[in-house]
PDB file of C-alpha atoms in Angstrom:
ATOM      1  CA  MET O   1     -12.812 -17.129  20.351  1.00 51.00           C
ATOM      2  CA  ASN O   2     -10.500 -20.060  20.553  1.00 51.00           C
ATOM      3  CA  PHE O   3      -8.309 -19.718  17.488  1.00 59.00           C
ATOM      4  CA  ASP O   4      -4.544 -19.547  17.263  1.00 82.00           C
ATOM      5  CA  PHE O   5      -3.981 -16.063  15.830  1.00 87.00           C
ATOM      6  CA  THR O   6      -0.645 -15.180  14.287  1.00 88.00           C
ATOM      7  CA  GLU O   7       1.516 -12.568  15.872  1.00 90.00           C
ATOM      8  CA  LYS O   8       0.504 -10.172  13.089  1.00 90.00           C
ATOM      9  CA  GLU O   9      -3.173 -10.705  13.856  1.00 91.00           C
ATOM     10  CA  GLN O  10      -2.612 -10.295  17.576  1.00 92.00           C
ATOM     11  CA  ASN O  11      -0.810  -7.047  16.875  1.00 94.00           C
ATOM     12  CA  LEU O  12      -3.846  -5.863  14.867  1.00 94.00           C
ATOM     13  CA  PHE O  13      -6.164  -6.634  17.763  1.00 95.00           C
ATOM     14  CA  LYS O  14      -3.861  -4.706  20.061  1.00 97.00           C
ATOM     15  CA  GLU O  15      -3.853  -1.737  17.665  1.00 97.00           C
ATOM     16  CA  LEU O  16      -7.632  -1.872  17.535  1.00 97.00           C
ATOM     17  CA  GLN O  17      -7.876  -1.926  21.314  1.00 97.00           C
ATOM     18  CA  ASP O  18      -5.592   1.068  21.531  1.00 98.00           C
ATOM     19  CA  ILE O  19      -7.704   3.000  18.937  1.00 97.00           C
ATOM     20  CA  MET O  20     -11.017   2.147  20.570  1.00 97.00           C
ATOM     21  CA  THR O  21      -9.722   2.922  24.083  1.00 96.00           C
ATOM     22  CA  GLY O  22      -8.468   6.340  22.767  1.00 96.00           C
ATOM     23  CA  LEU O  23     -11.869   7.062  21.219  1.00 93.00           C
ATOM     24  CA  ALA O  24     -13.630   6.026  24.420  1.00 93.00           C
ATOM     25  CA  GLY O  25     -11.442   8.491  26.344  1.00 92.00           C
ATOM     26  CA  GLU O  26     -12.392  11.346  23.981  1.00 91.00           C
ATOM     27  CA  ALA O  27     -16.120  10.854  23.556  1.00 84.00           C
ATOM     28  CA  LYS O  28     -19.140   8.828  24.597  1.00 85.00           C
ATOM     29  CA  LEU O  29     -19.165   5.965  22.143  1.00 85.00           C
ATOM     30  CA  GLU O  30     -22.869   5.276  22.396  1.00 83.00           C
ATOM     31  CA  GLU O  31     -23.856   8.657  21.009  1.00 76.00           C
ATOM     32  CA  LYS O  32     -27.516   9.377  20.296  1.00 80.00           C
ATOM     33  CA  ASP O  33     -27.076  12.871  18.805  1.00 82.00           C
ATOM     34  CA  PRO O  34     -26.886  12.390  14.974  1.00 82.00           C
ATOM     35  CA  GLY O  35     -24.391  15.236  14.499  1.00 83.00           C
ATOM     36  CA  ARG O  36     -21.979  14.068  17.180  1.00 86.00           C
ATOM     37  CA  SER O  37     -22.462  10.466  16.054  1.00 86.00           C
ATOM     38  CA  GLU O  38     -21.446  11.410  12.524  1.00 86.00           C
ATOM     39  CA  ILE O  39     -18.285  13.079  13.813  1.00 89.00           C
ATOM     40  CA  LEU O  40     -17.476  10.016  15.953  1.00 90.00           C
ATOM     41  CA  VAL O  41     -17.920   7.608  13.056  1.00 90.00           C
ATOM     42  CA  ARG O  42     -15.728   9.665  10.801  1.00 90.00           C
ATOM     43  CA  LYS O  43     -13.037   9.882  13.517  1.00 93.00           C
ATOM     44  CA  ALA O  44     -13.240   6.123  14.053  1.00 94.00           C
ATOM     45  CA  LEU O  45     -13.015   5.366  10.307  1.00 93.00           C
ATOM     46  CA  ASN O  46     -10.046   7.682   9.933  1.00 93.00           C
ATOM     47  CA  ARG O  47      -8.168   5.985  12.740  1.00 96.00           C
ATOM     48  CA  LEU O  48      -9.119   2.456  11.744  1.00 96.00           C
ATOM     49  CA  ALA O  49      -7.951   3.145   8.176  1.00 93.00           C
ATOM     50  CA  LYS O  50      -4.390   3.317   9.554  1.00 94.00           C
ATOM     51  CA  THR O  51      -4.708  -0.407  10.295  1.00 93.00           C
ATOM     52  CA  ALA O  52      -5.776  -3.357   8.133  1.00 91.00           C
ATOM     53  CA  TYR O  53      -9.229  -3.360   9.792  1.00 92.00           C
ATOM     54  CA  LEU O  54     -11.234  -1.739   6.974  1.00 90.00           C
ATOM     55  CA  LYS O  55      -9.655  -4.010   4.356  1.00 89.00           C
ATOM     56  CA  LEU O  56     -10.521  -7.247   6.151  1.00 88.00           C
ATOM     57  CA  GLY O  57     -13.119  -9.130   4.125  1.00 83.00           C
ATOM     58  CA  THR O  58     -13.435  -6.189   1.716  1.00 84.00           C
ATOM     59  CA  ILE O  59     -10.465  -6.509  -0.599  1.00 79.00           C
ATOM     60  CA  LYS O  60      -7.595  -8.983  -1.009  1.00 76.00           C
ATOM     61  CA  ASP O  61      -4.588  -7.528   0.681  1.00 69.00           C
ATOM     62  CA  GLU O  62      -1.523  -9.349   2.120  1.00 70.00           C
ATOM     63  CA  ASP O  63      -1.527  -6.979   5.089  1.00 66.00           C
ATOM     64  CA  ALA O  64      -5.076  -7.992   5.948  1.00 62.00           C
ATOM     65  CA  GLY O  65      -5.625 -11.366   7.458  1.00 68.00           C
ATOM     66  CA  GLY O  66      -8.312 -13.885   6.556  1.00 77.00           C
ATOM     67  CA  LEU O  67     -11.845 -14.354   7.841  1.00 79.00           C
ATOM     68  CA  CYS O  68     -10.782 -15.639  11.262  1.00 83.00           C
ATOM     69  CA  ALA O  69      -8.731 -12.485  11.776  1.00 88.00           C
ATOM     70  CA  MET O  70     -11.726 -10.412  10.609  1.00 90.00           C
ATOM     71  CA  MET O  71     -14.015 -12.049  13.186  1.00 91.00           C
ATOM     72  CA  GLY O  72     -11.426 -11.413  15.973  1.00 92.00           C
ATOM     73  CA  ALA O  73     -11.050  -7.822  14.844  1.00 94.00           C
ATOM     74  CA  MET O  74     -14.787  -7.265  14.661  1.00 95.00           C
ATOM     75  CA  GLU O  75     -15.200  -8.734  18.151  1.00 96.00           C
ATOM     76  CA  THR O  76     -12.551  -6.318  19.448  1.00 96.00           C
ATOM     77  CA  VAL O  77     -14.218  -3.211  17.932  1.00 96.00           C
ATOM     78  CA  SER O  78     -17.763  -4.238  18.815  1.00 96.00           C
ATOM     79  CA  SER O  79     -16.832  -4.831  22.473  1.00 96.00           C
ATOM     80  CA  TYR O  80     -16.379  -1.042  22.846  1.00 96.00           C
ATOM     81  CA  SER O  81     -19.565   0.138  21.131  1.00 93.00           C
ATOM     82  CA  GLN O  82     -22.100  -1.886  19.255  1.00 92.00           C
ATOM     83  CA  SER O  83     -23.714   1.096  17.510  1.00 90.00           C
ATOM     84  CA  LEU O  84     -20.368   2.516  16.457  1.00 91.00           C
ATOM     85  CA  PHE O  85     -19.300  -0.932  15.257  1.00 94.00           C
ATOM     86  CA  LEU O  86     -22.449  -1.262  13.108  1.00 91.00           C
ATOM     87  CA  SER O  87     -21.939   2.173  11.605  1.00 89.00           C
ATOM     88  CA  ILE O  88     -18.321   1.246  10.751  1.00 90.00           C
ATOM     89  CA  GLU O  89     -19.409  -2.050   9.248  1.00 90.00           C
ATOM     90  CA  MET O  90     -22.238  -0.574   7.144  1.00 88.00           C
ATOM     91  CA  SER O  91     -19.846   1.993   5.831  1.00 83.00           C
ATOM     92  CA  ALA O  92     -16.721  -0.014   5.068  1.00 83.00           C
ATOM     93  CA  ARG O  93     -17.562  -3.645   4.971  1.00 83.00           C
ATOM     94  CA  LEU O  94     -21.032  -3.700   3.422  1.00 85.00           C
ATOM     95  CA  PHE O  95     -20.554  -0.799   0.953  1.00 85.00           C
ATOM     96  CA  GLY O  96     -16.899  -1.727   0.407  1.00 86.00           C
ATOM     97  CA  ARG O  97     -17.700  -5.337  -0.478  1.00 86.00           C
ATOM     98  CA  ILE O  98     -20.357  -4.335  -2.959  1.00 89.00           C
ATOM     99  CA  ILE O  99     -18.060  -1.933  -4.821  1.00 88.00           C
ATOM    100  CA  SER O 100     -15.102  -4.367  -4.503  1.00 88.00           C
ATOM    101  CA  ALA O 101     -17.140  -7.272  -5.997  1.00 89.00           C
ATOM    102  CA  PHE O 102     -19.191  -5.472  -8.619  1.00 92.00           C
ATOM    103  CA  GLY O 103     -17.573  -2.121  -9.280  1.00 90.00           C
ATOM    104  CA  THR O 104     -15.437  -1.188 -12.236  1.00 92.00           C
ATOM    105  CA  GLY O 105     -11.875  -0.005 -11.809  1.00 91.00           C
ATOM    106  CA  GLU O 106     -13.037   3.616 -12.048  1.00 92.00           C
ATOM    107  CA  GLN O 107     -15.732   3.040  -9.397  1.00 88.00           C
ATOM    108  CA  MET O 108     -13.256   1.428  -7.049  1.00 87.00           C
ATOM    109  CA  LYS O 109     -10.880   4.313  -7.467  1.00 88.00           C
ATOM    110  CA  ARG O 110     -13.605   6.876  -7.029  1.00 88.00           C
ATOM    111  CA  TRP O 111     -15.622   5.311  -4.178  1.00 85.00           C
ATOM    112  CA  LEU O 112     -13.783   2.435  -2.573  1.00 87.00           C
ATOM    113  CA  SER O 113     -10.427   4.036  -2.030  1.00 86.00           C
ATOM    114  CA  PRO O 114     -11.852   6.940  -0.030  1.00 86.00           C
ATOM    115  CA  VAL O 115     -13.911   4.599   2.142  1.00 85.00           C
ATOM    116  CA  LEU O 116     -10.950   2.318   2.916  1.00 87.00           C
ATOM    117  CA  SER O 117      -8.714   5.274   3.677  1.00 86.00           C
ATOM    118  CA  GLY O 118     -11.263   6.638   6.132  1.00 83.00           C
ATOM    119  CA  GLY O 119     -11.879   9.657   3.997  1.00 77.00           C
ATOM    120  CA  CYS O 120     -15.607   9.223   3.545  1.00 71.00           C
ATOM    121  CA  ARG O 121     -18.416   6.960   4.757  1.00 70.00           C
ATOM    122  CA  GLY O 122     -19.711   4.211   2.508  1.00 64.00           C
ATOM    123  CA  GLY O 123     -22.883   5.142   0.708  1.00 56.00           C
ATOM    124  CA  ARG O 124     -22.063   8.813   0.895  1.00 54.00           C
ATOM    125  CA  PRO O 125     -21.454   9.166  -2.862  1.00 49.00           C
ATOM    126  CA  PHE O 126     -25.042   7.993  -3.536  1.00 51.00           C
ATOM    127  CA  ARG O 127     -26.681  10.293  -0.963  1.00 51.00           C
ATOM    128  CA  LYS O 128     -28.791  13.208  -2.079  1.00 50.00           C
ATOM    129  CA  SER O 129     -27.853  16.603  -0.843  1.00 48.00           C
ATOM    130  CA  ASP O 130     -28.273  17.331   2.882  1.00 45.00           C
ATOM    131  CA  GLU O 131     -31.286  19.588   2.207  1.00 43.00           C
ATOM    132  CA  HIS O 132     -33.349  16.432   1.521  1.00 38.00           C
ATOM    133  CA  ARG O 133     -32.825  14.910   4.991  1.00 40.00           C
TER     134      ARG O 133
END
């Protein structure tokens, strides 16, 4: 991408590279086993929540950059693992945007806050019990 990113945005990209490199050193990022994949996604969400990444394009936050920063950040994360990237995006960005745009204050507190803090995967609150899988 050929944009002039701010120093703050460049620092975010560096943070994301460090997080993803760390994850890649701990586990195979293109995991096919559903159980291990779930653990990996949770671990990634937890670490990414310490940055502005999960907030980008989801909520308005001064720490989170605009859409150009979001594209650069997404490119950084996806370069490490496309399947992990898609899991993260479906959890935080897709679910997060729906709740952010249409949810009540109570719903945001109950569902959006845990997703953006890496505490749970998006869509999890609506899932039936594990016995129905």
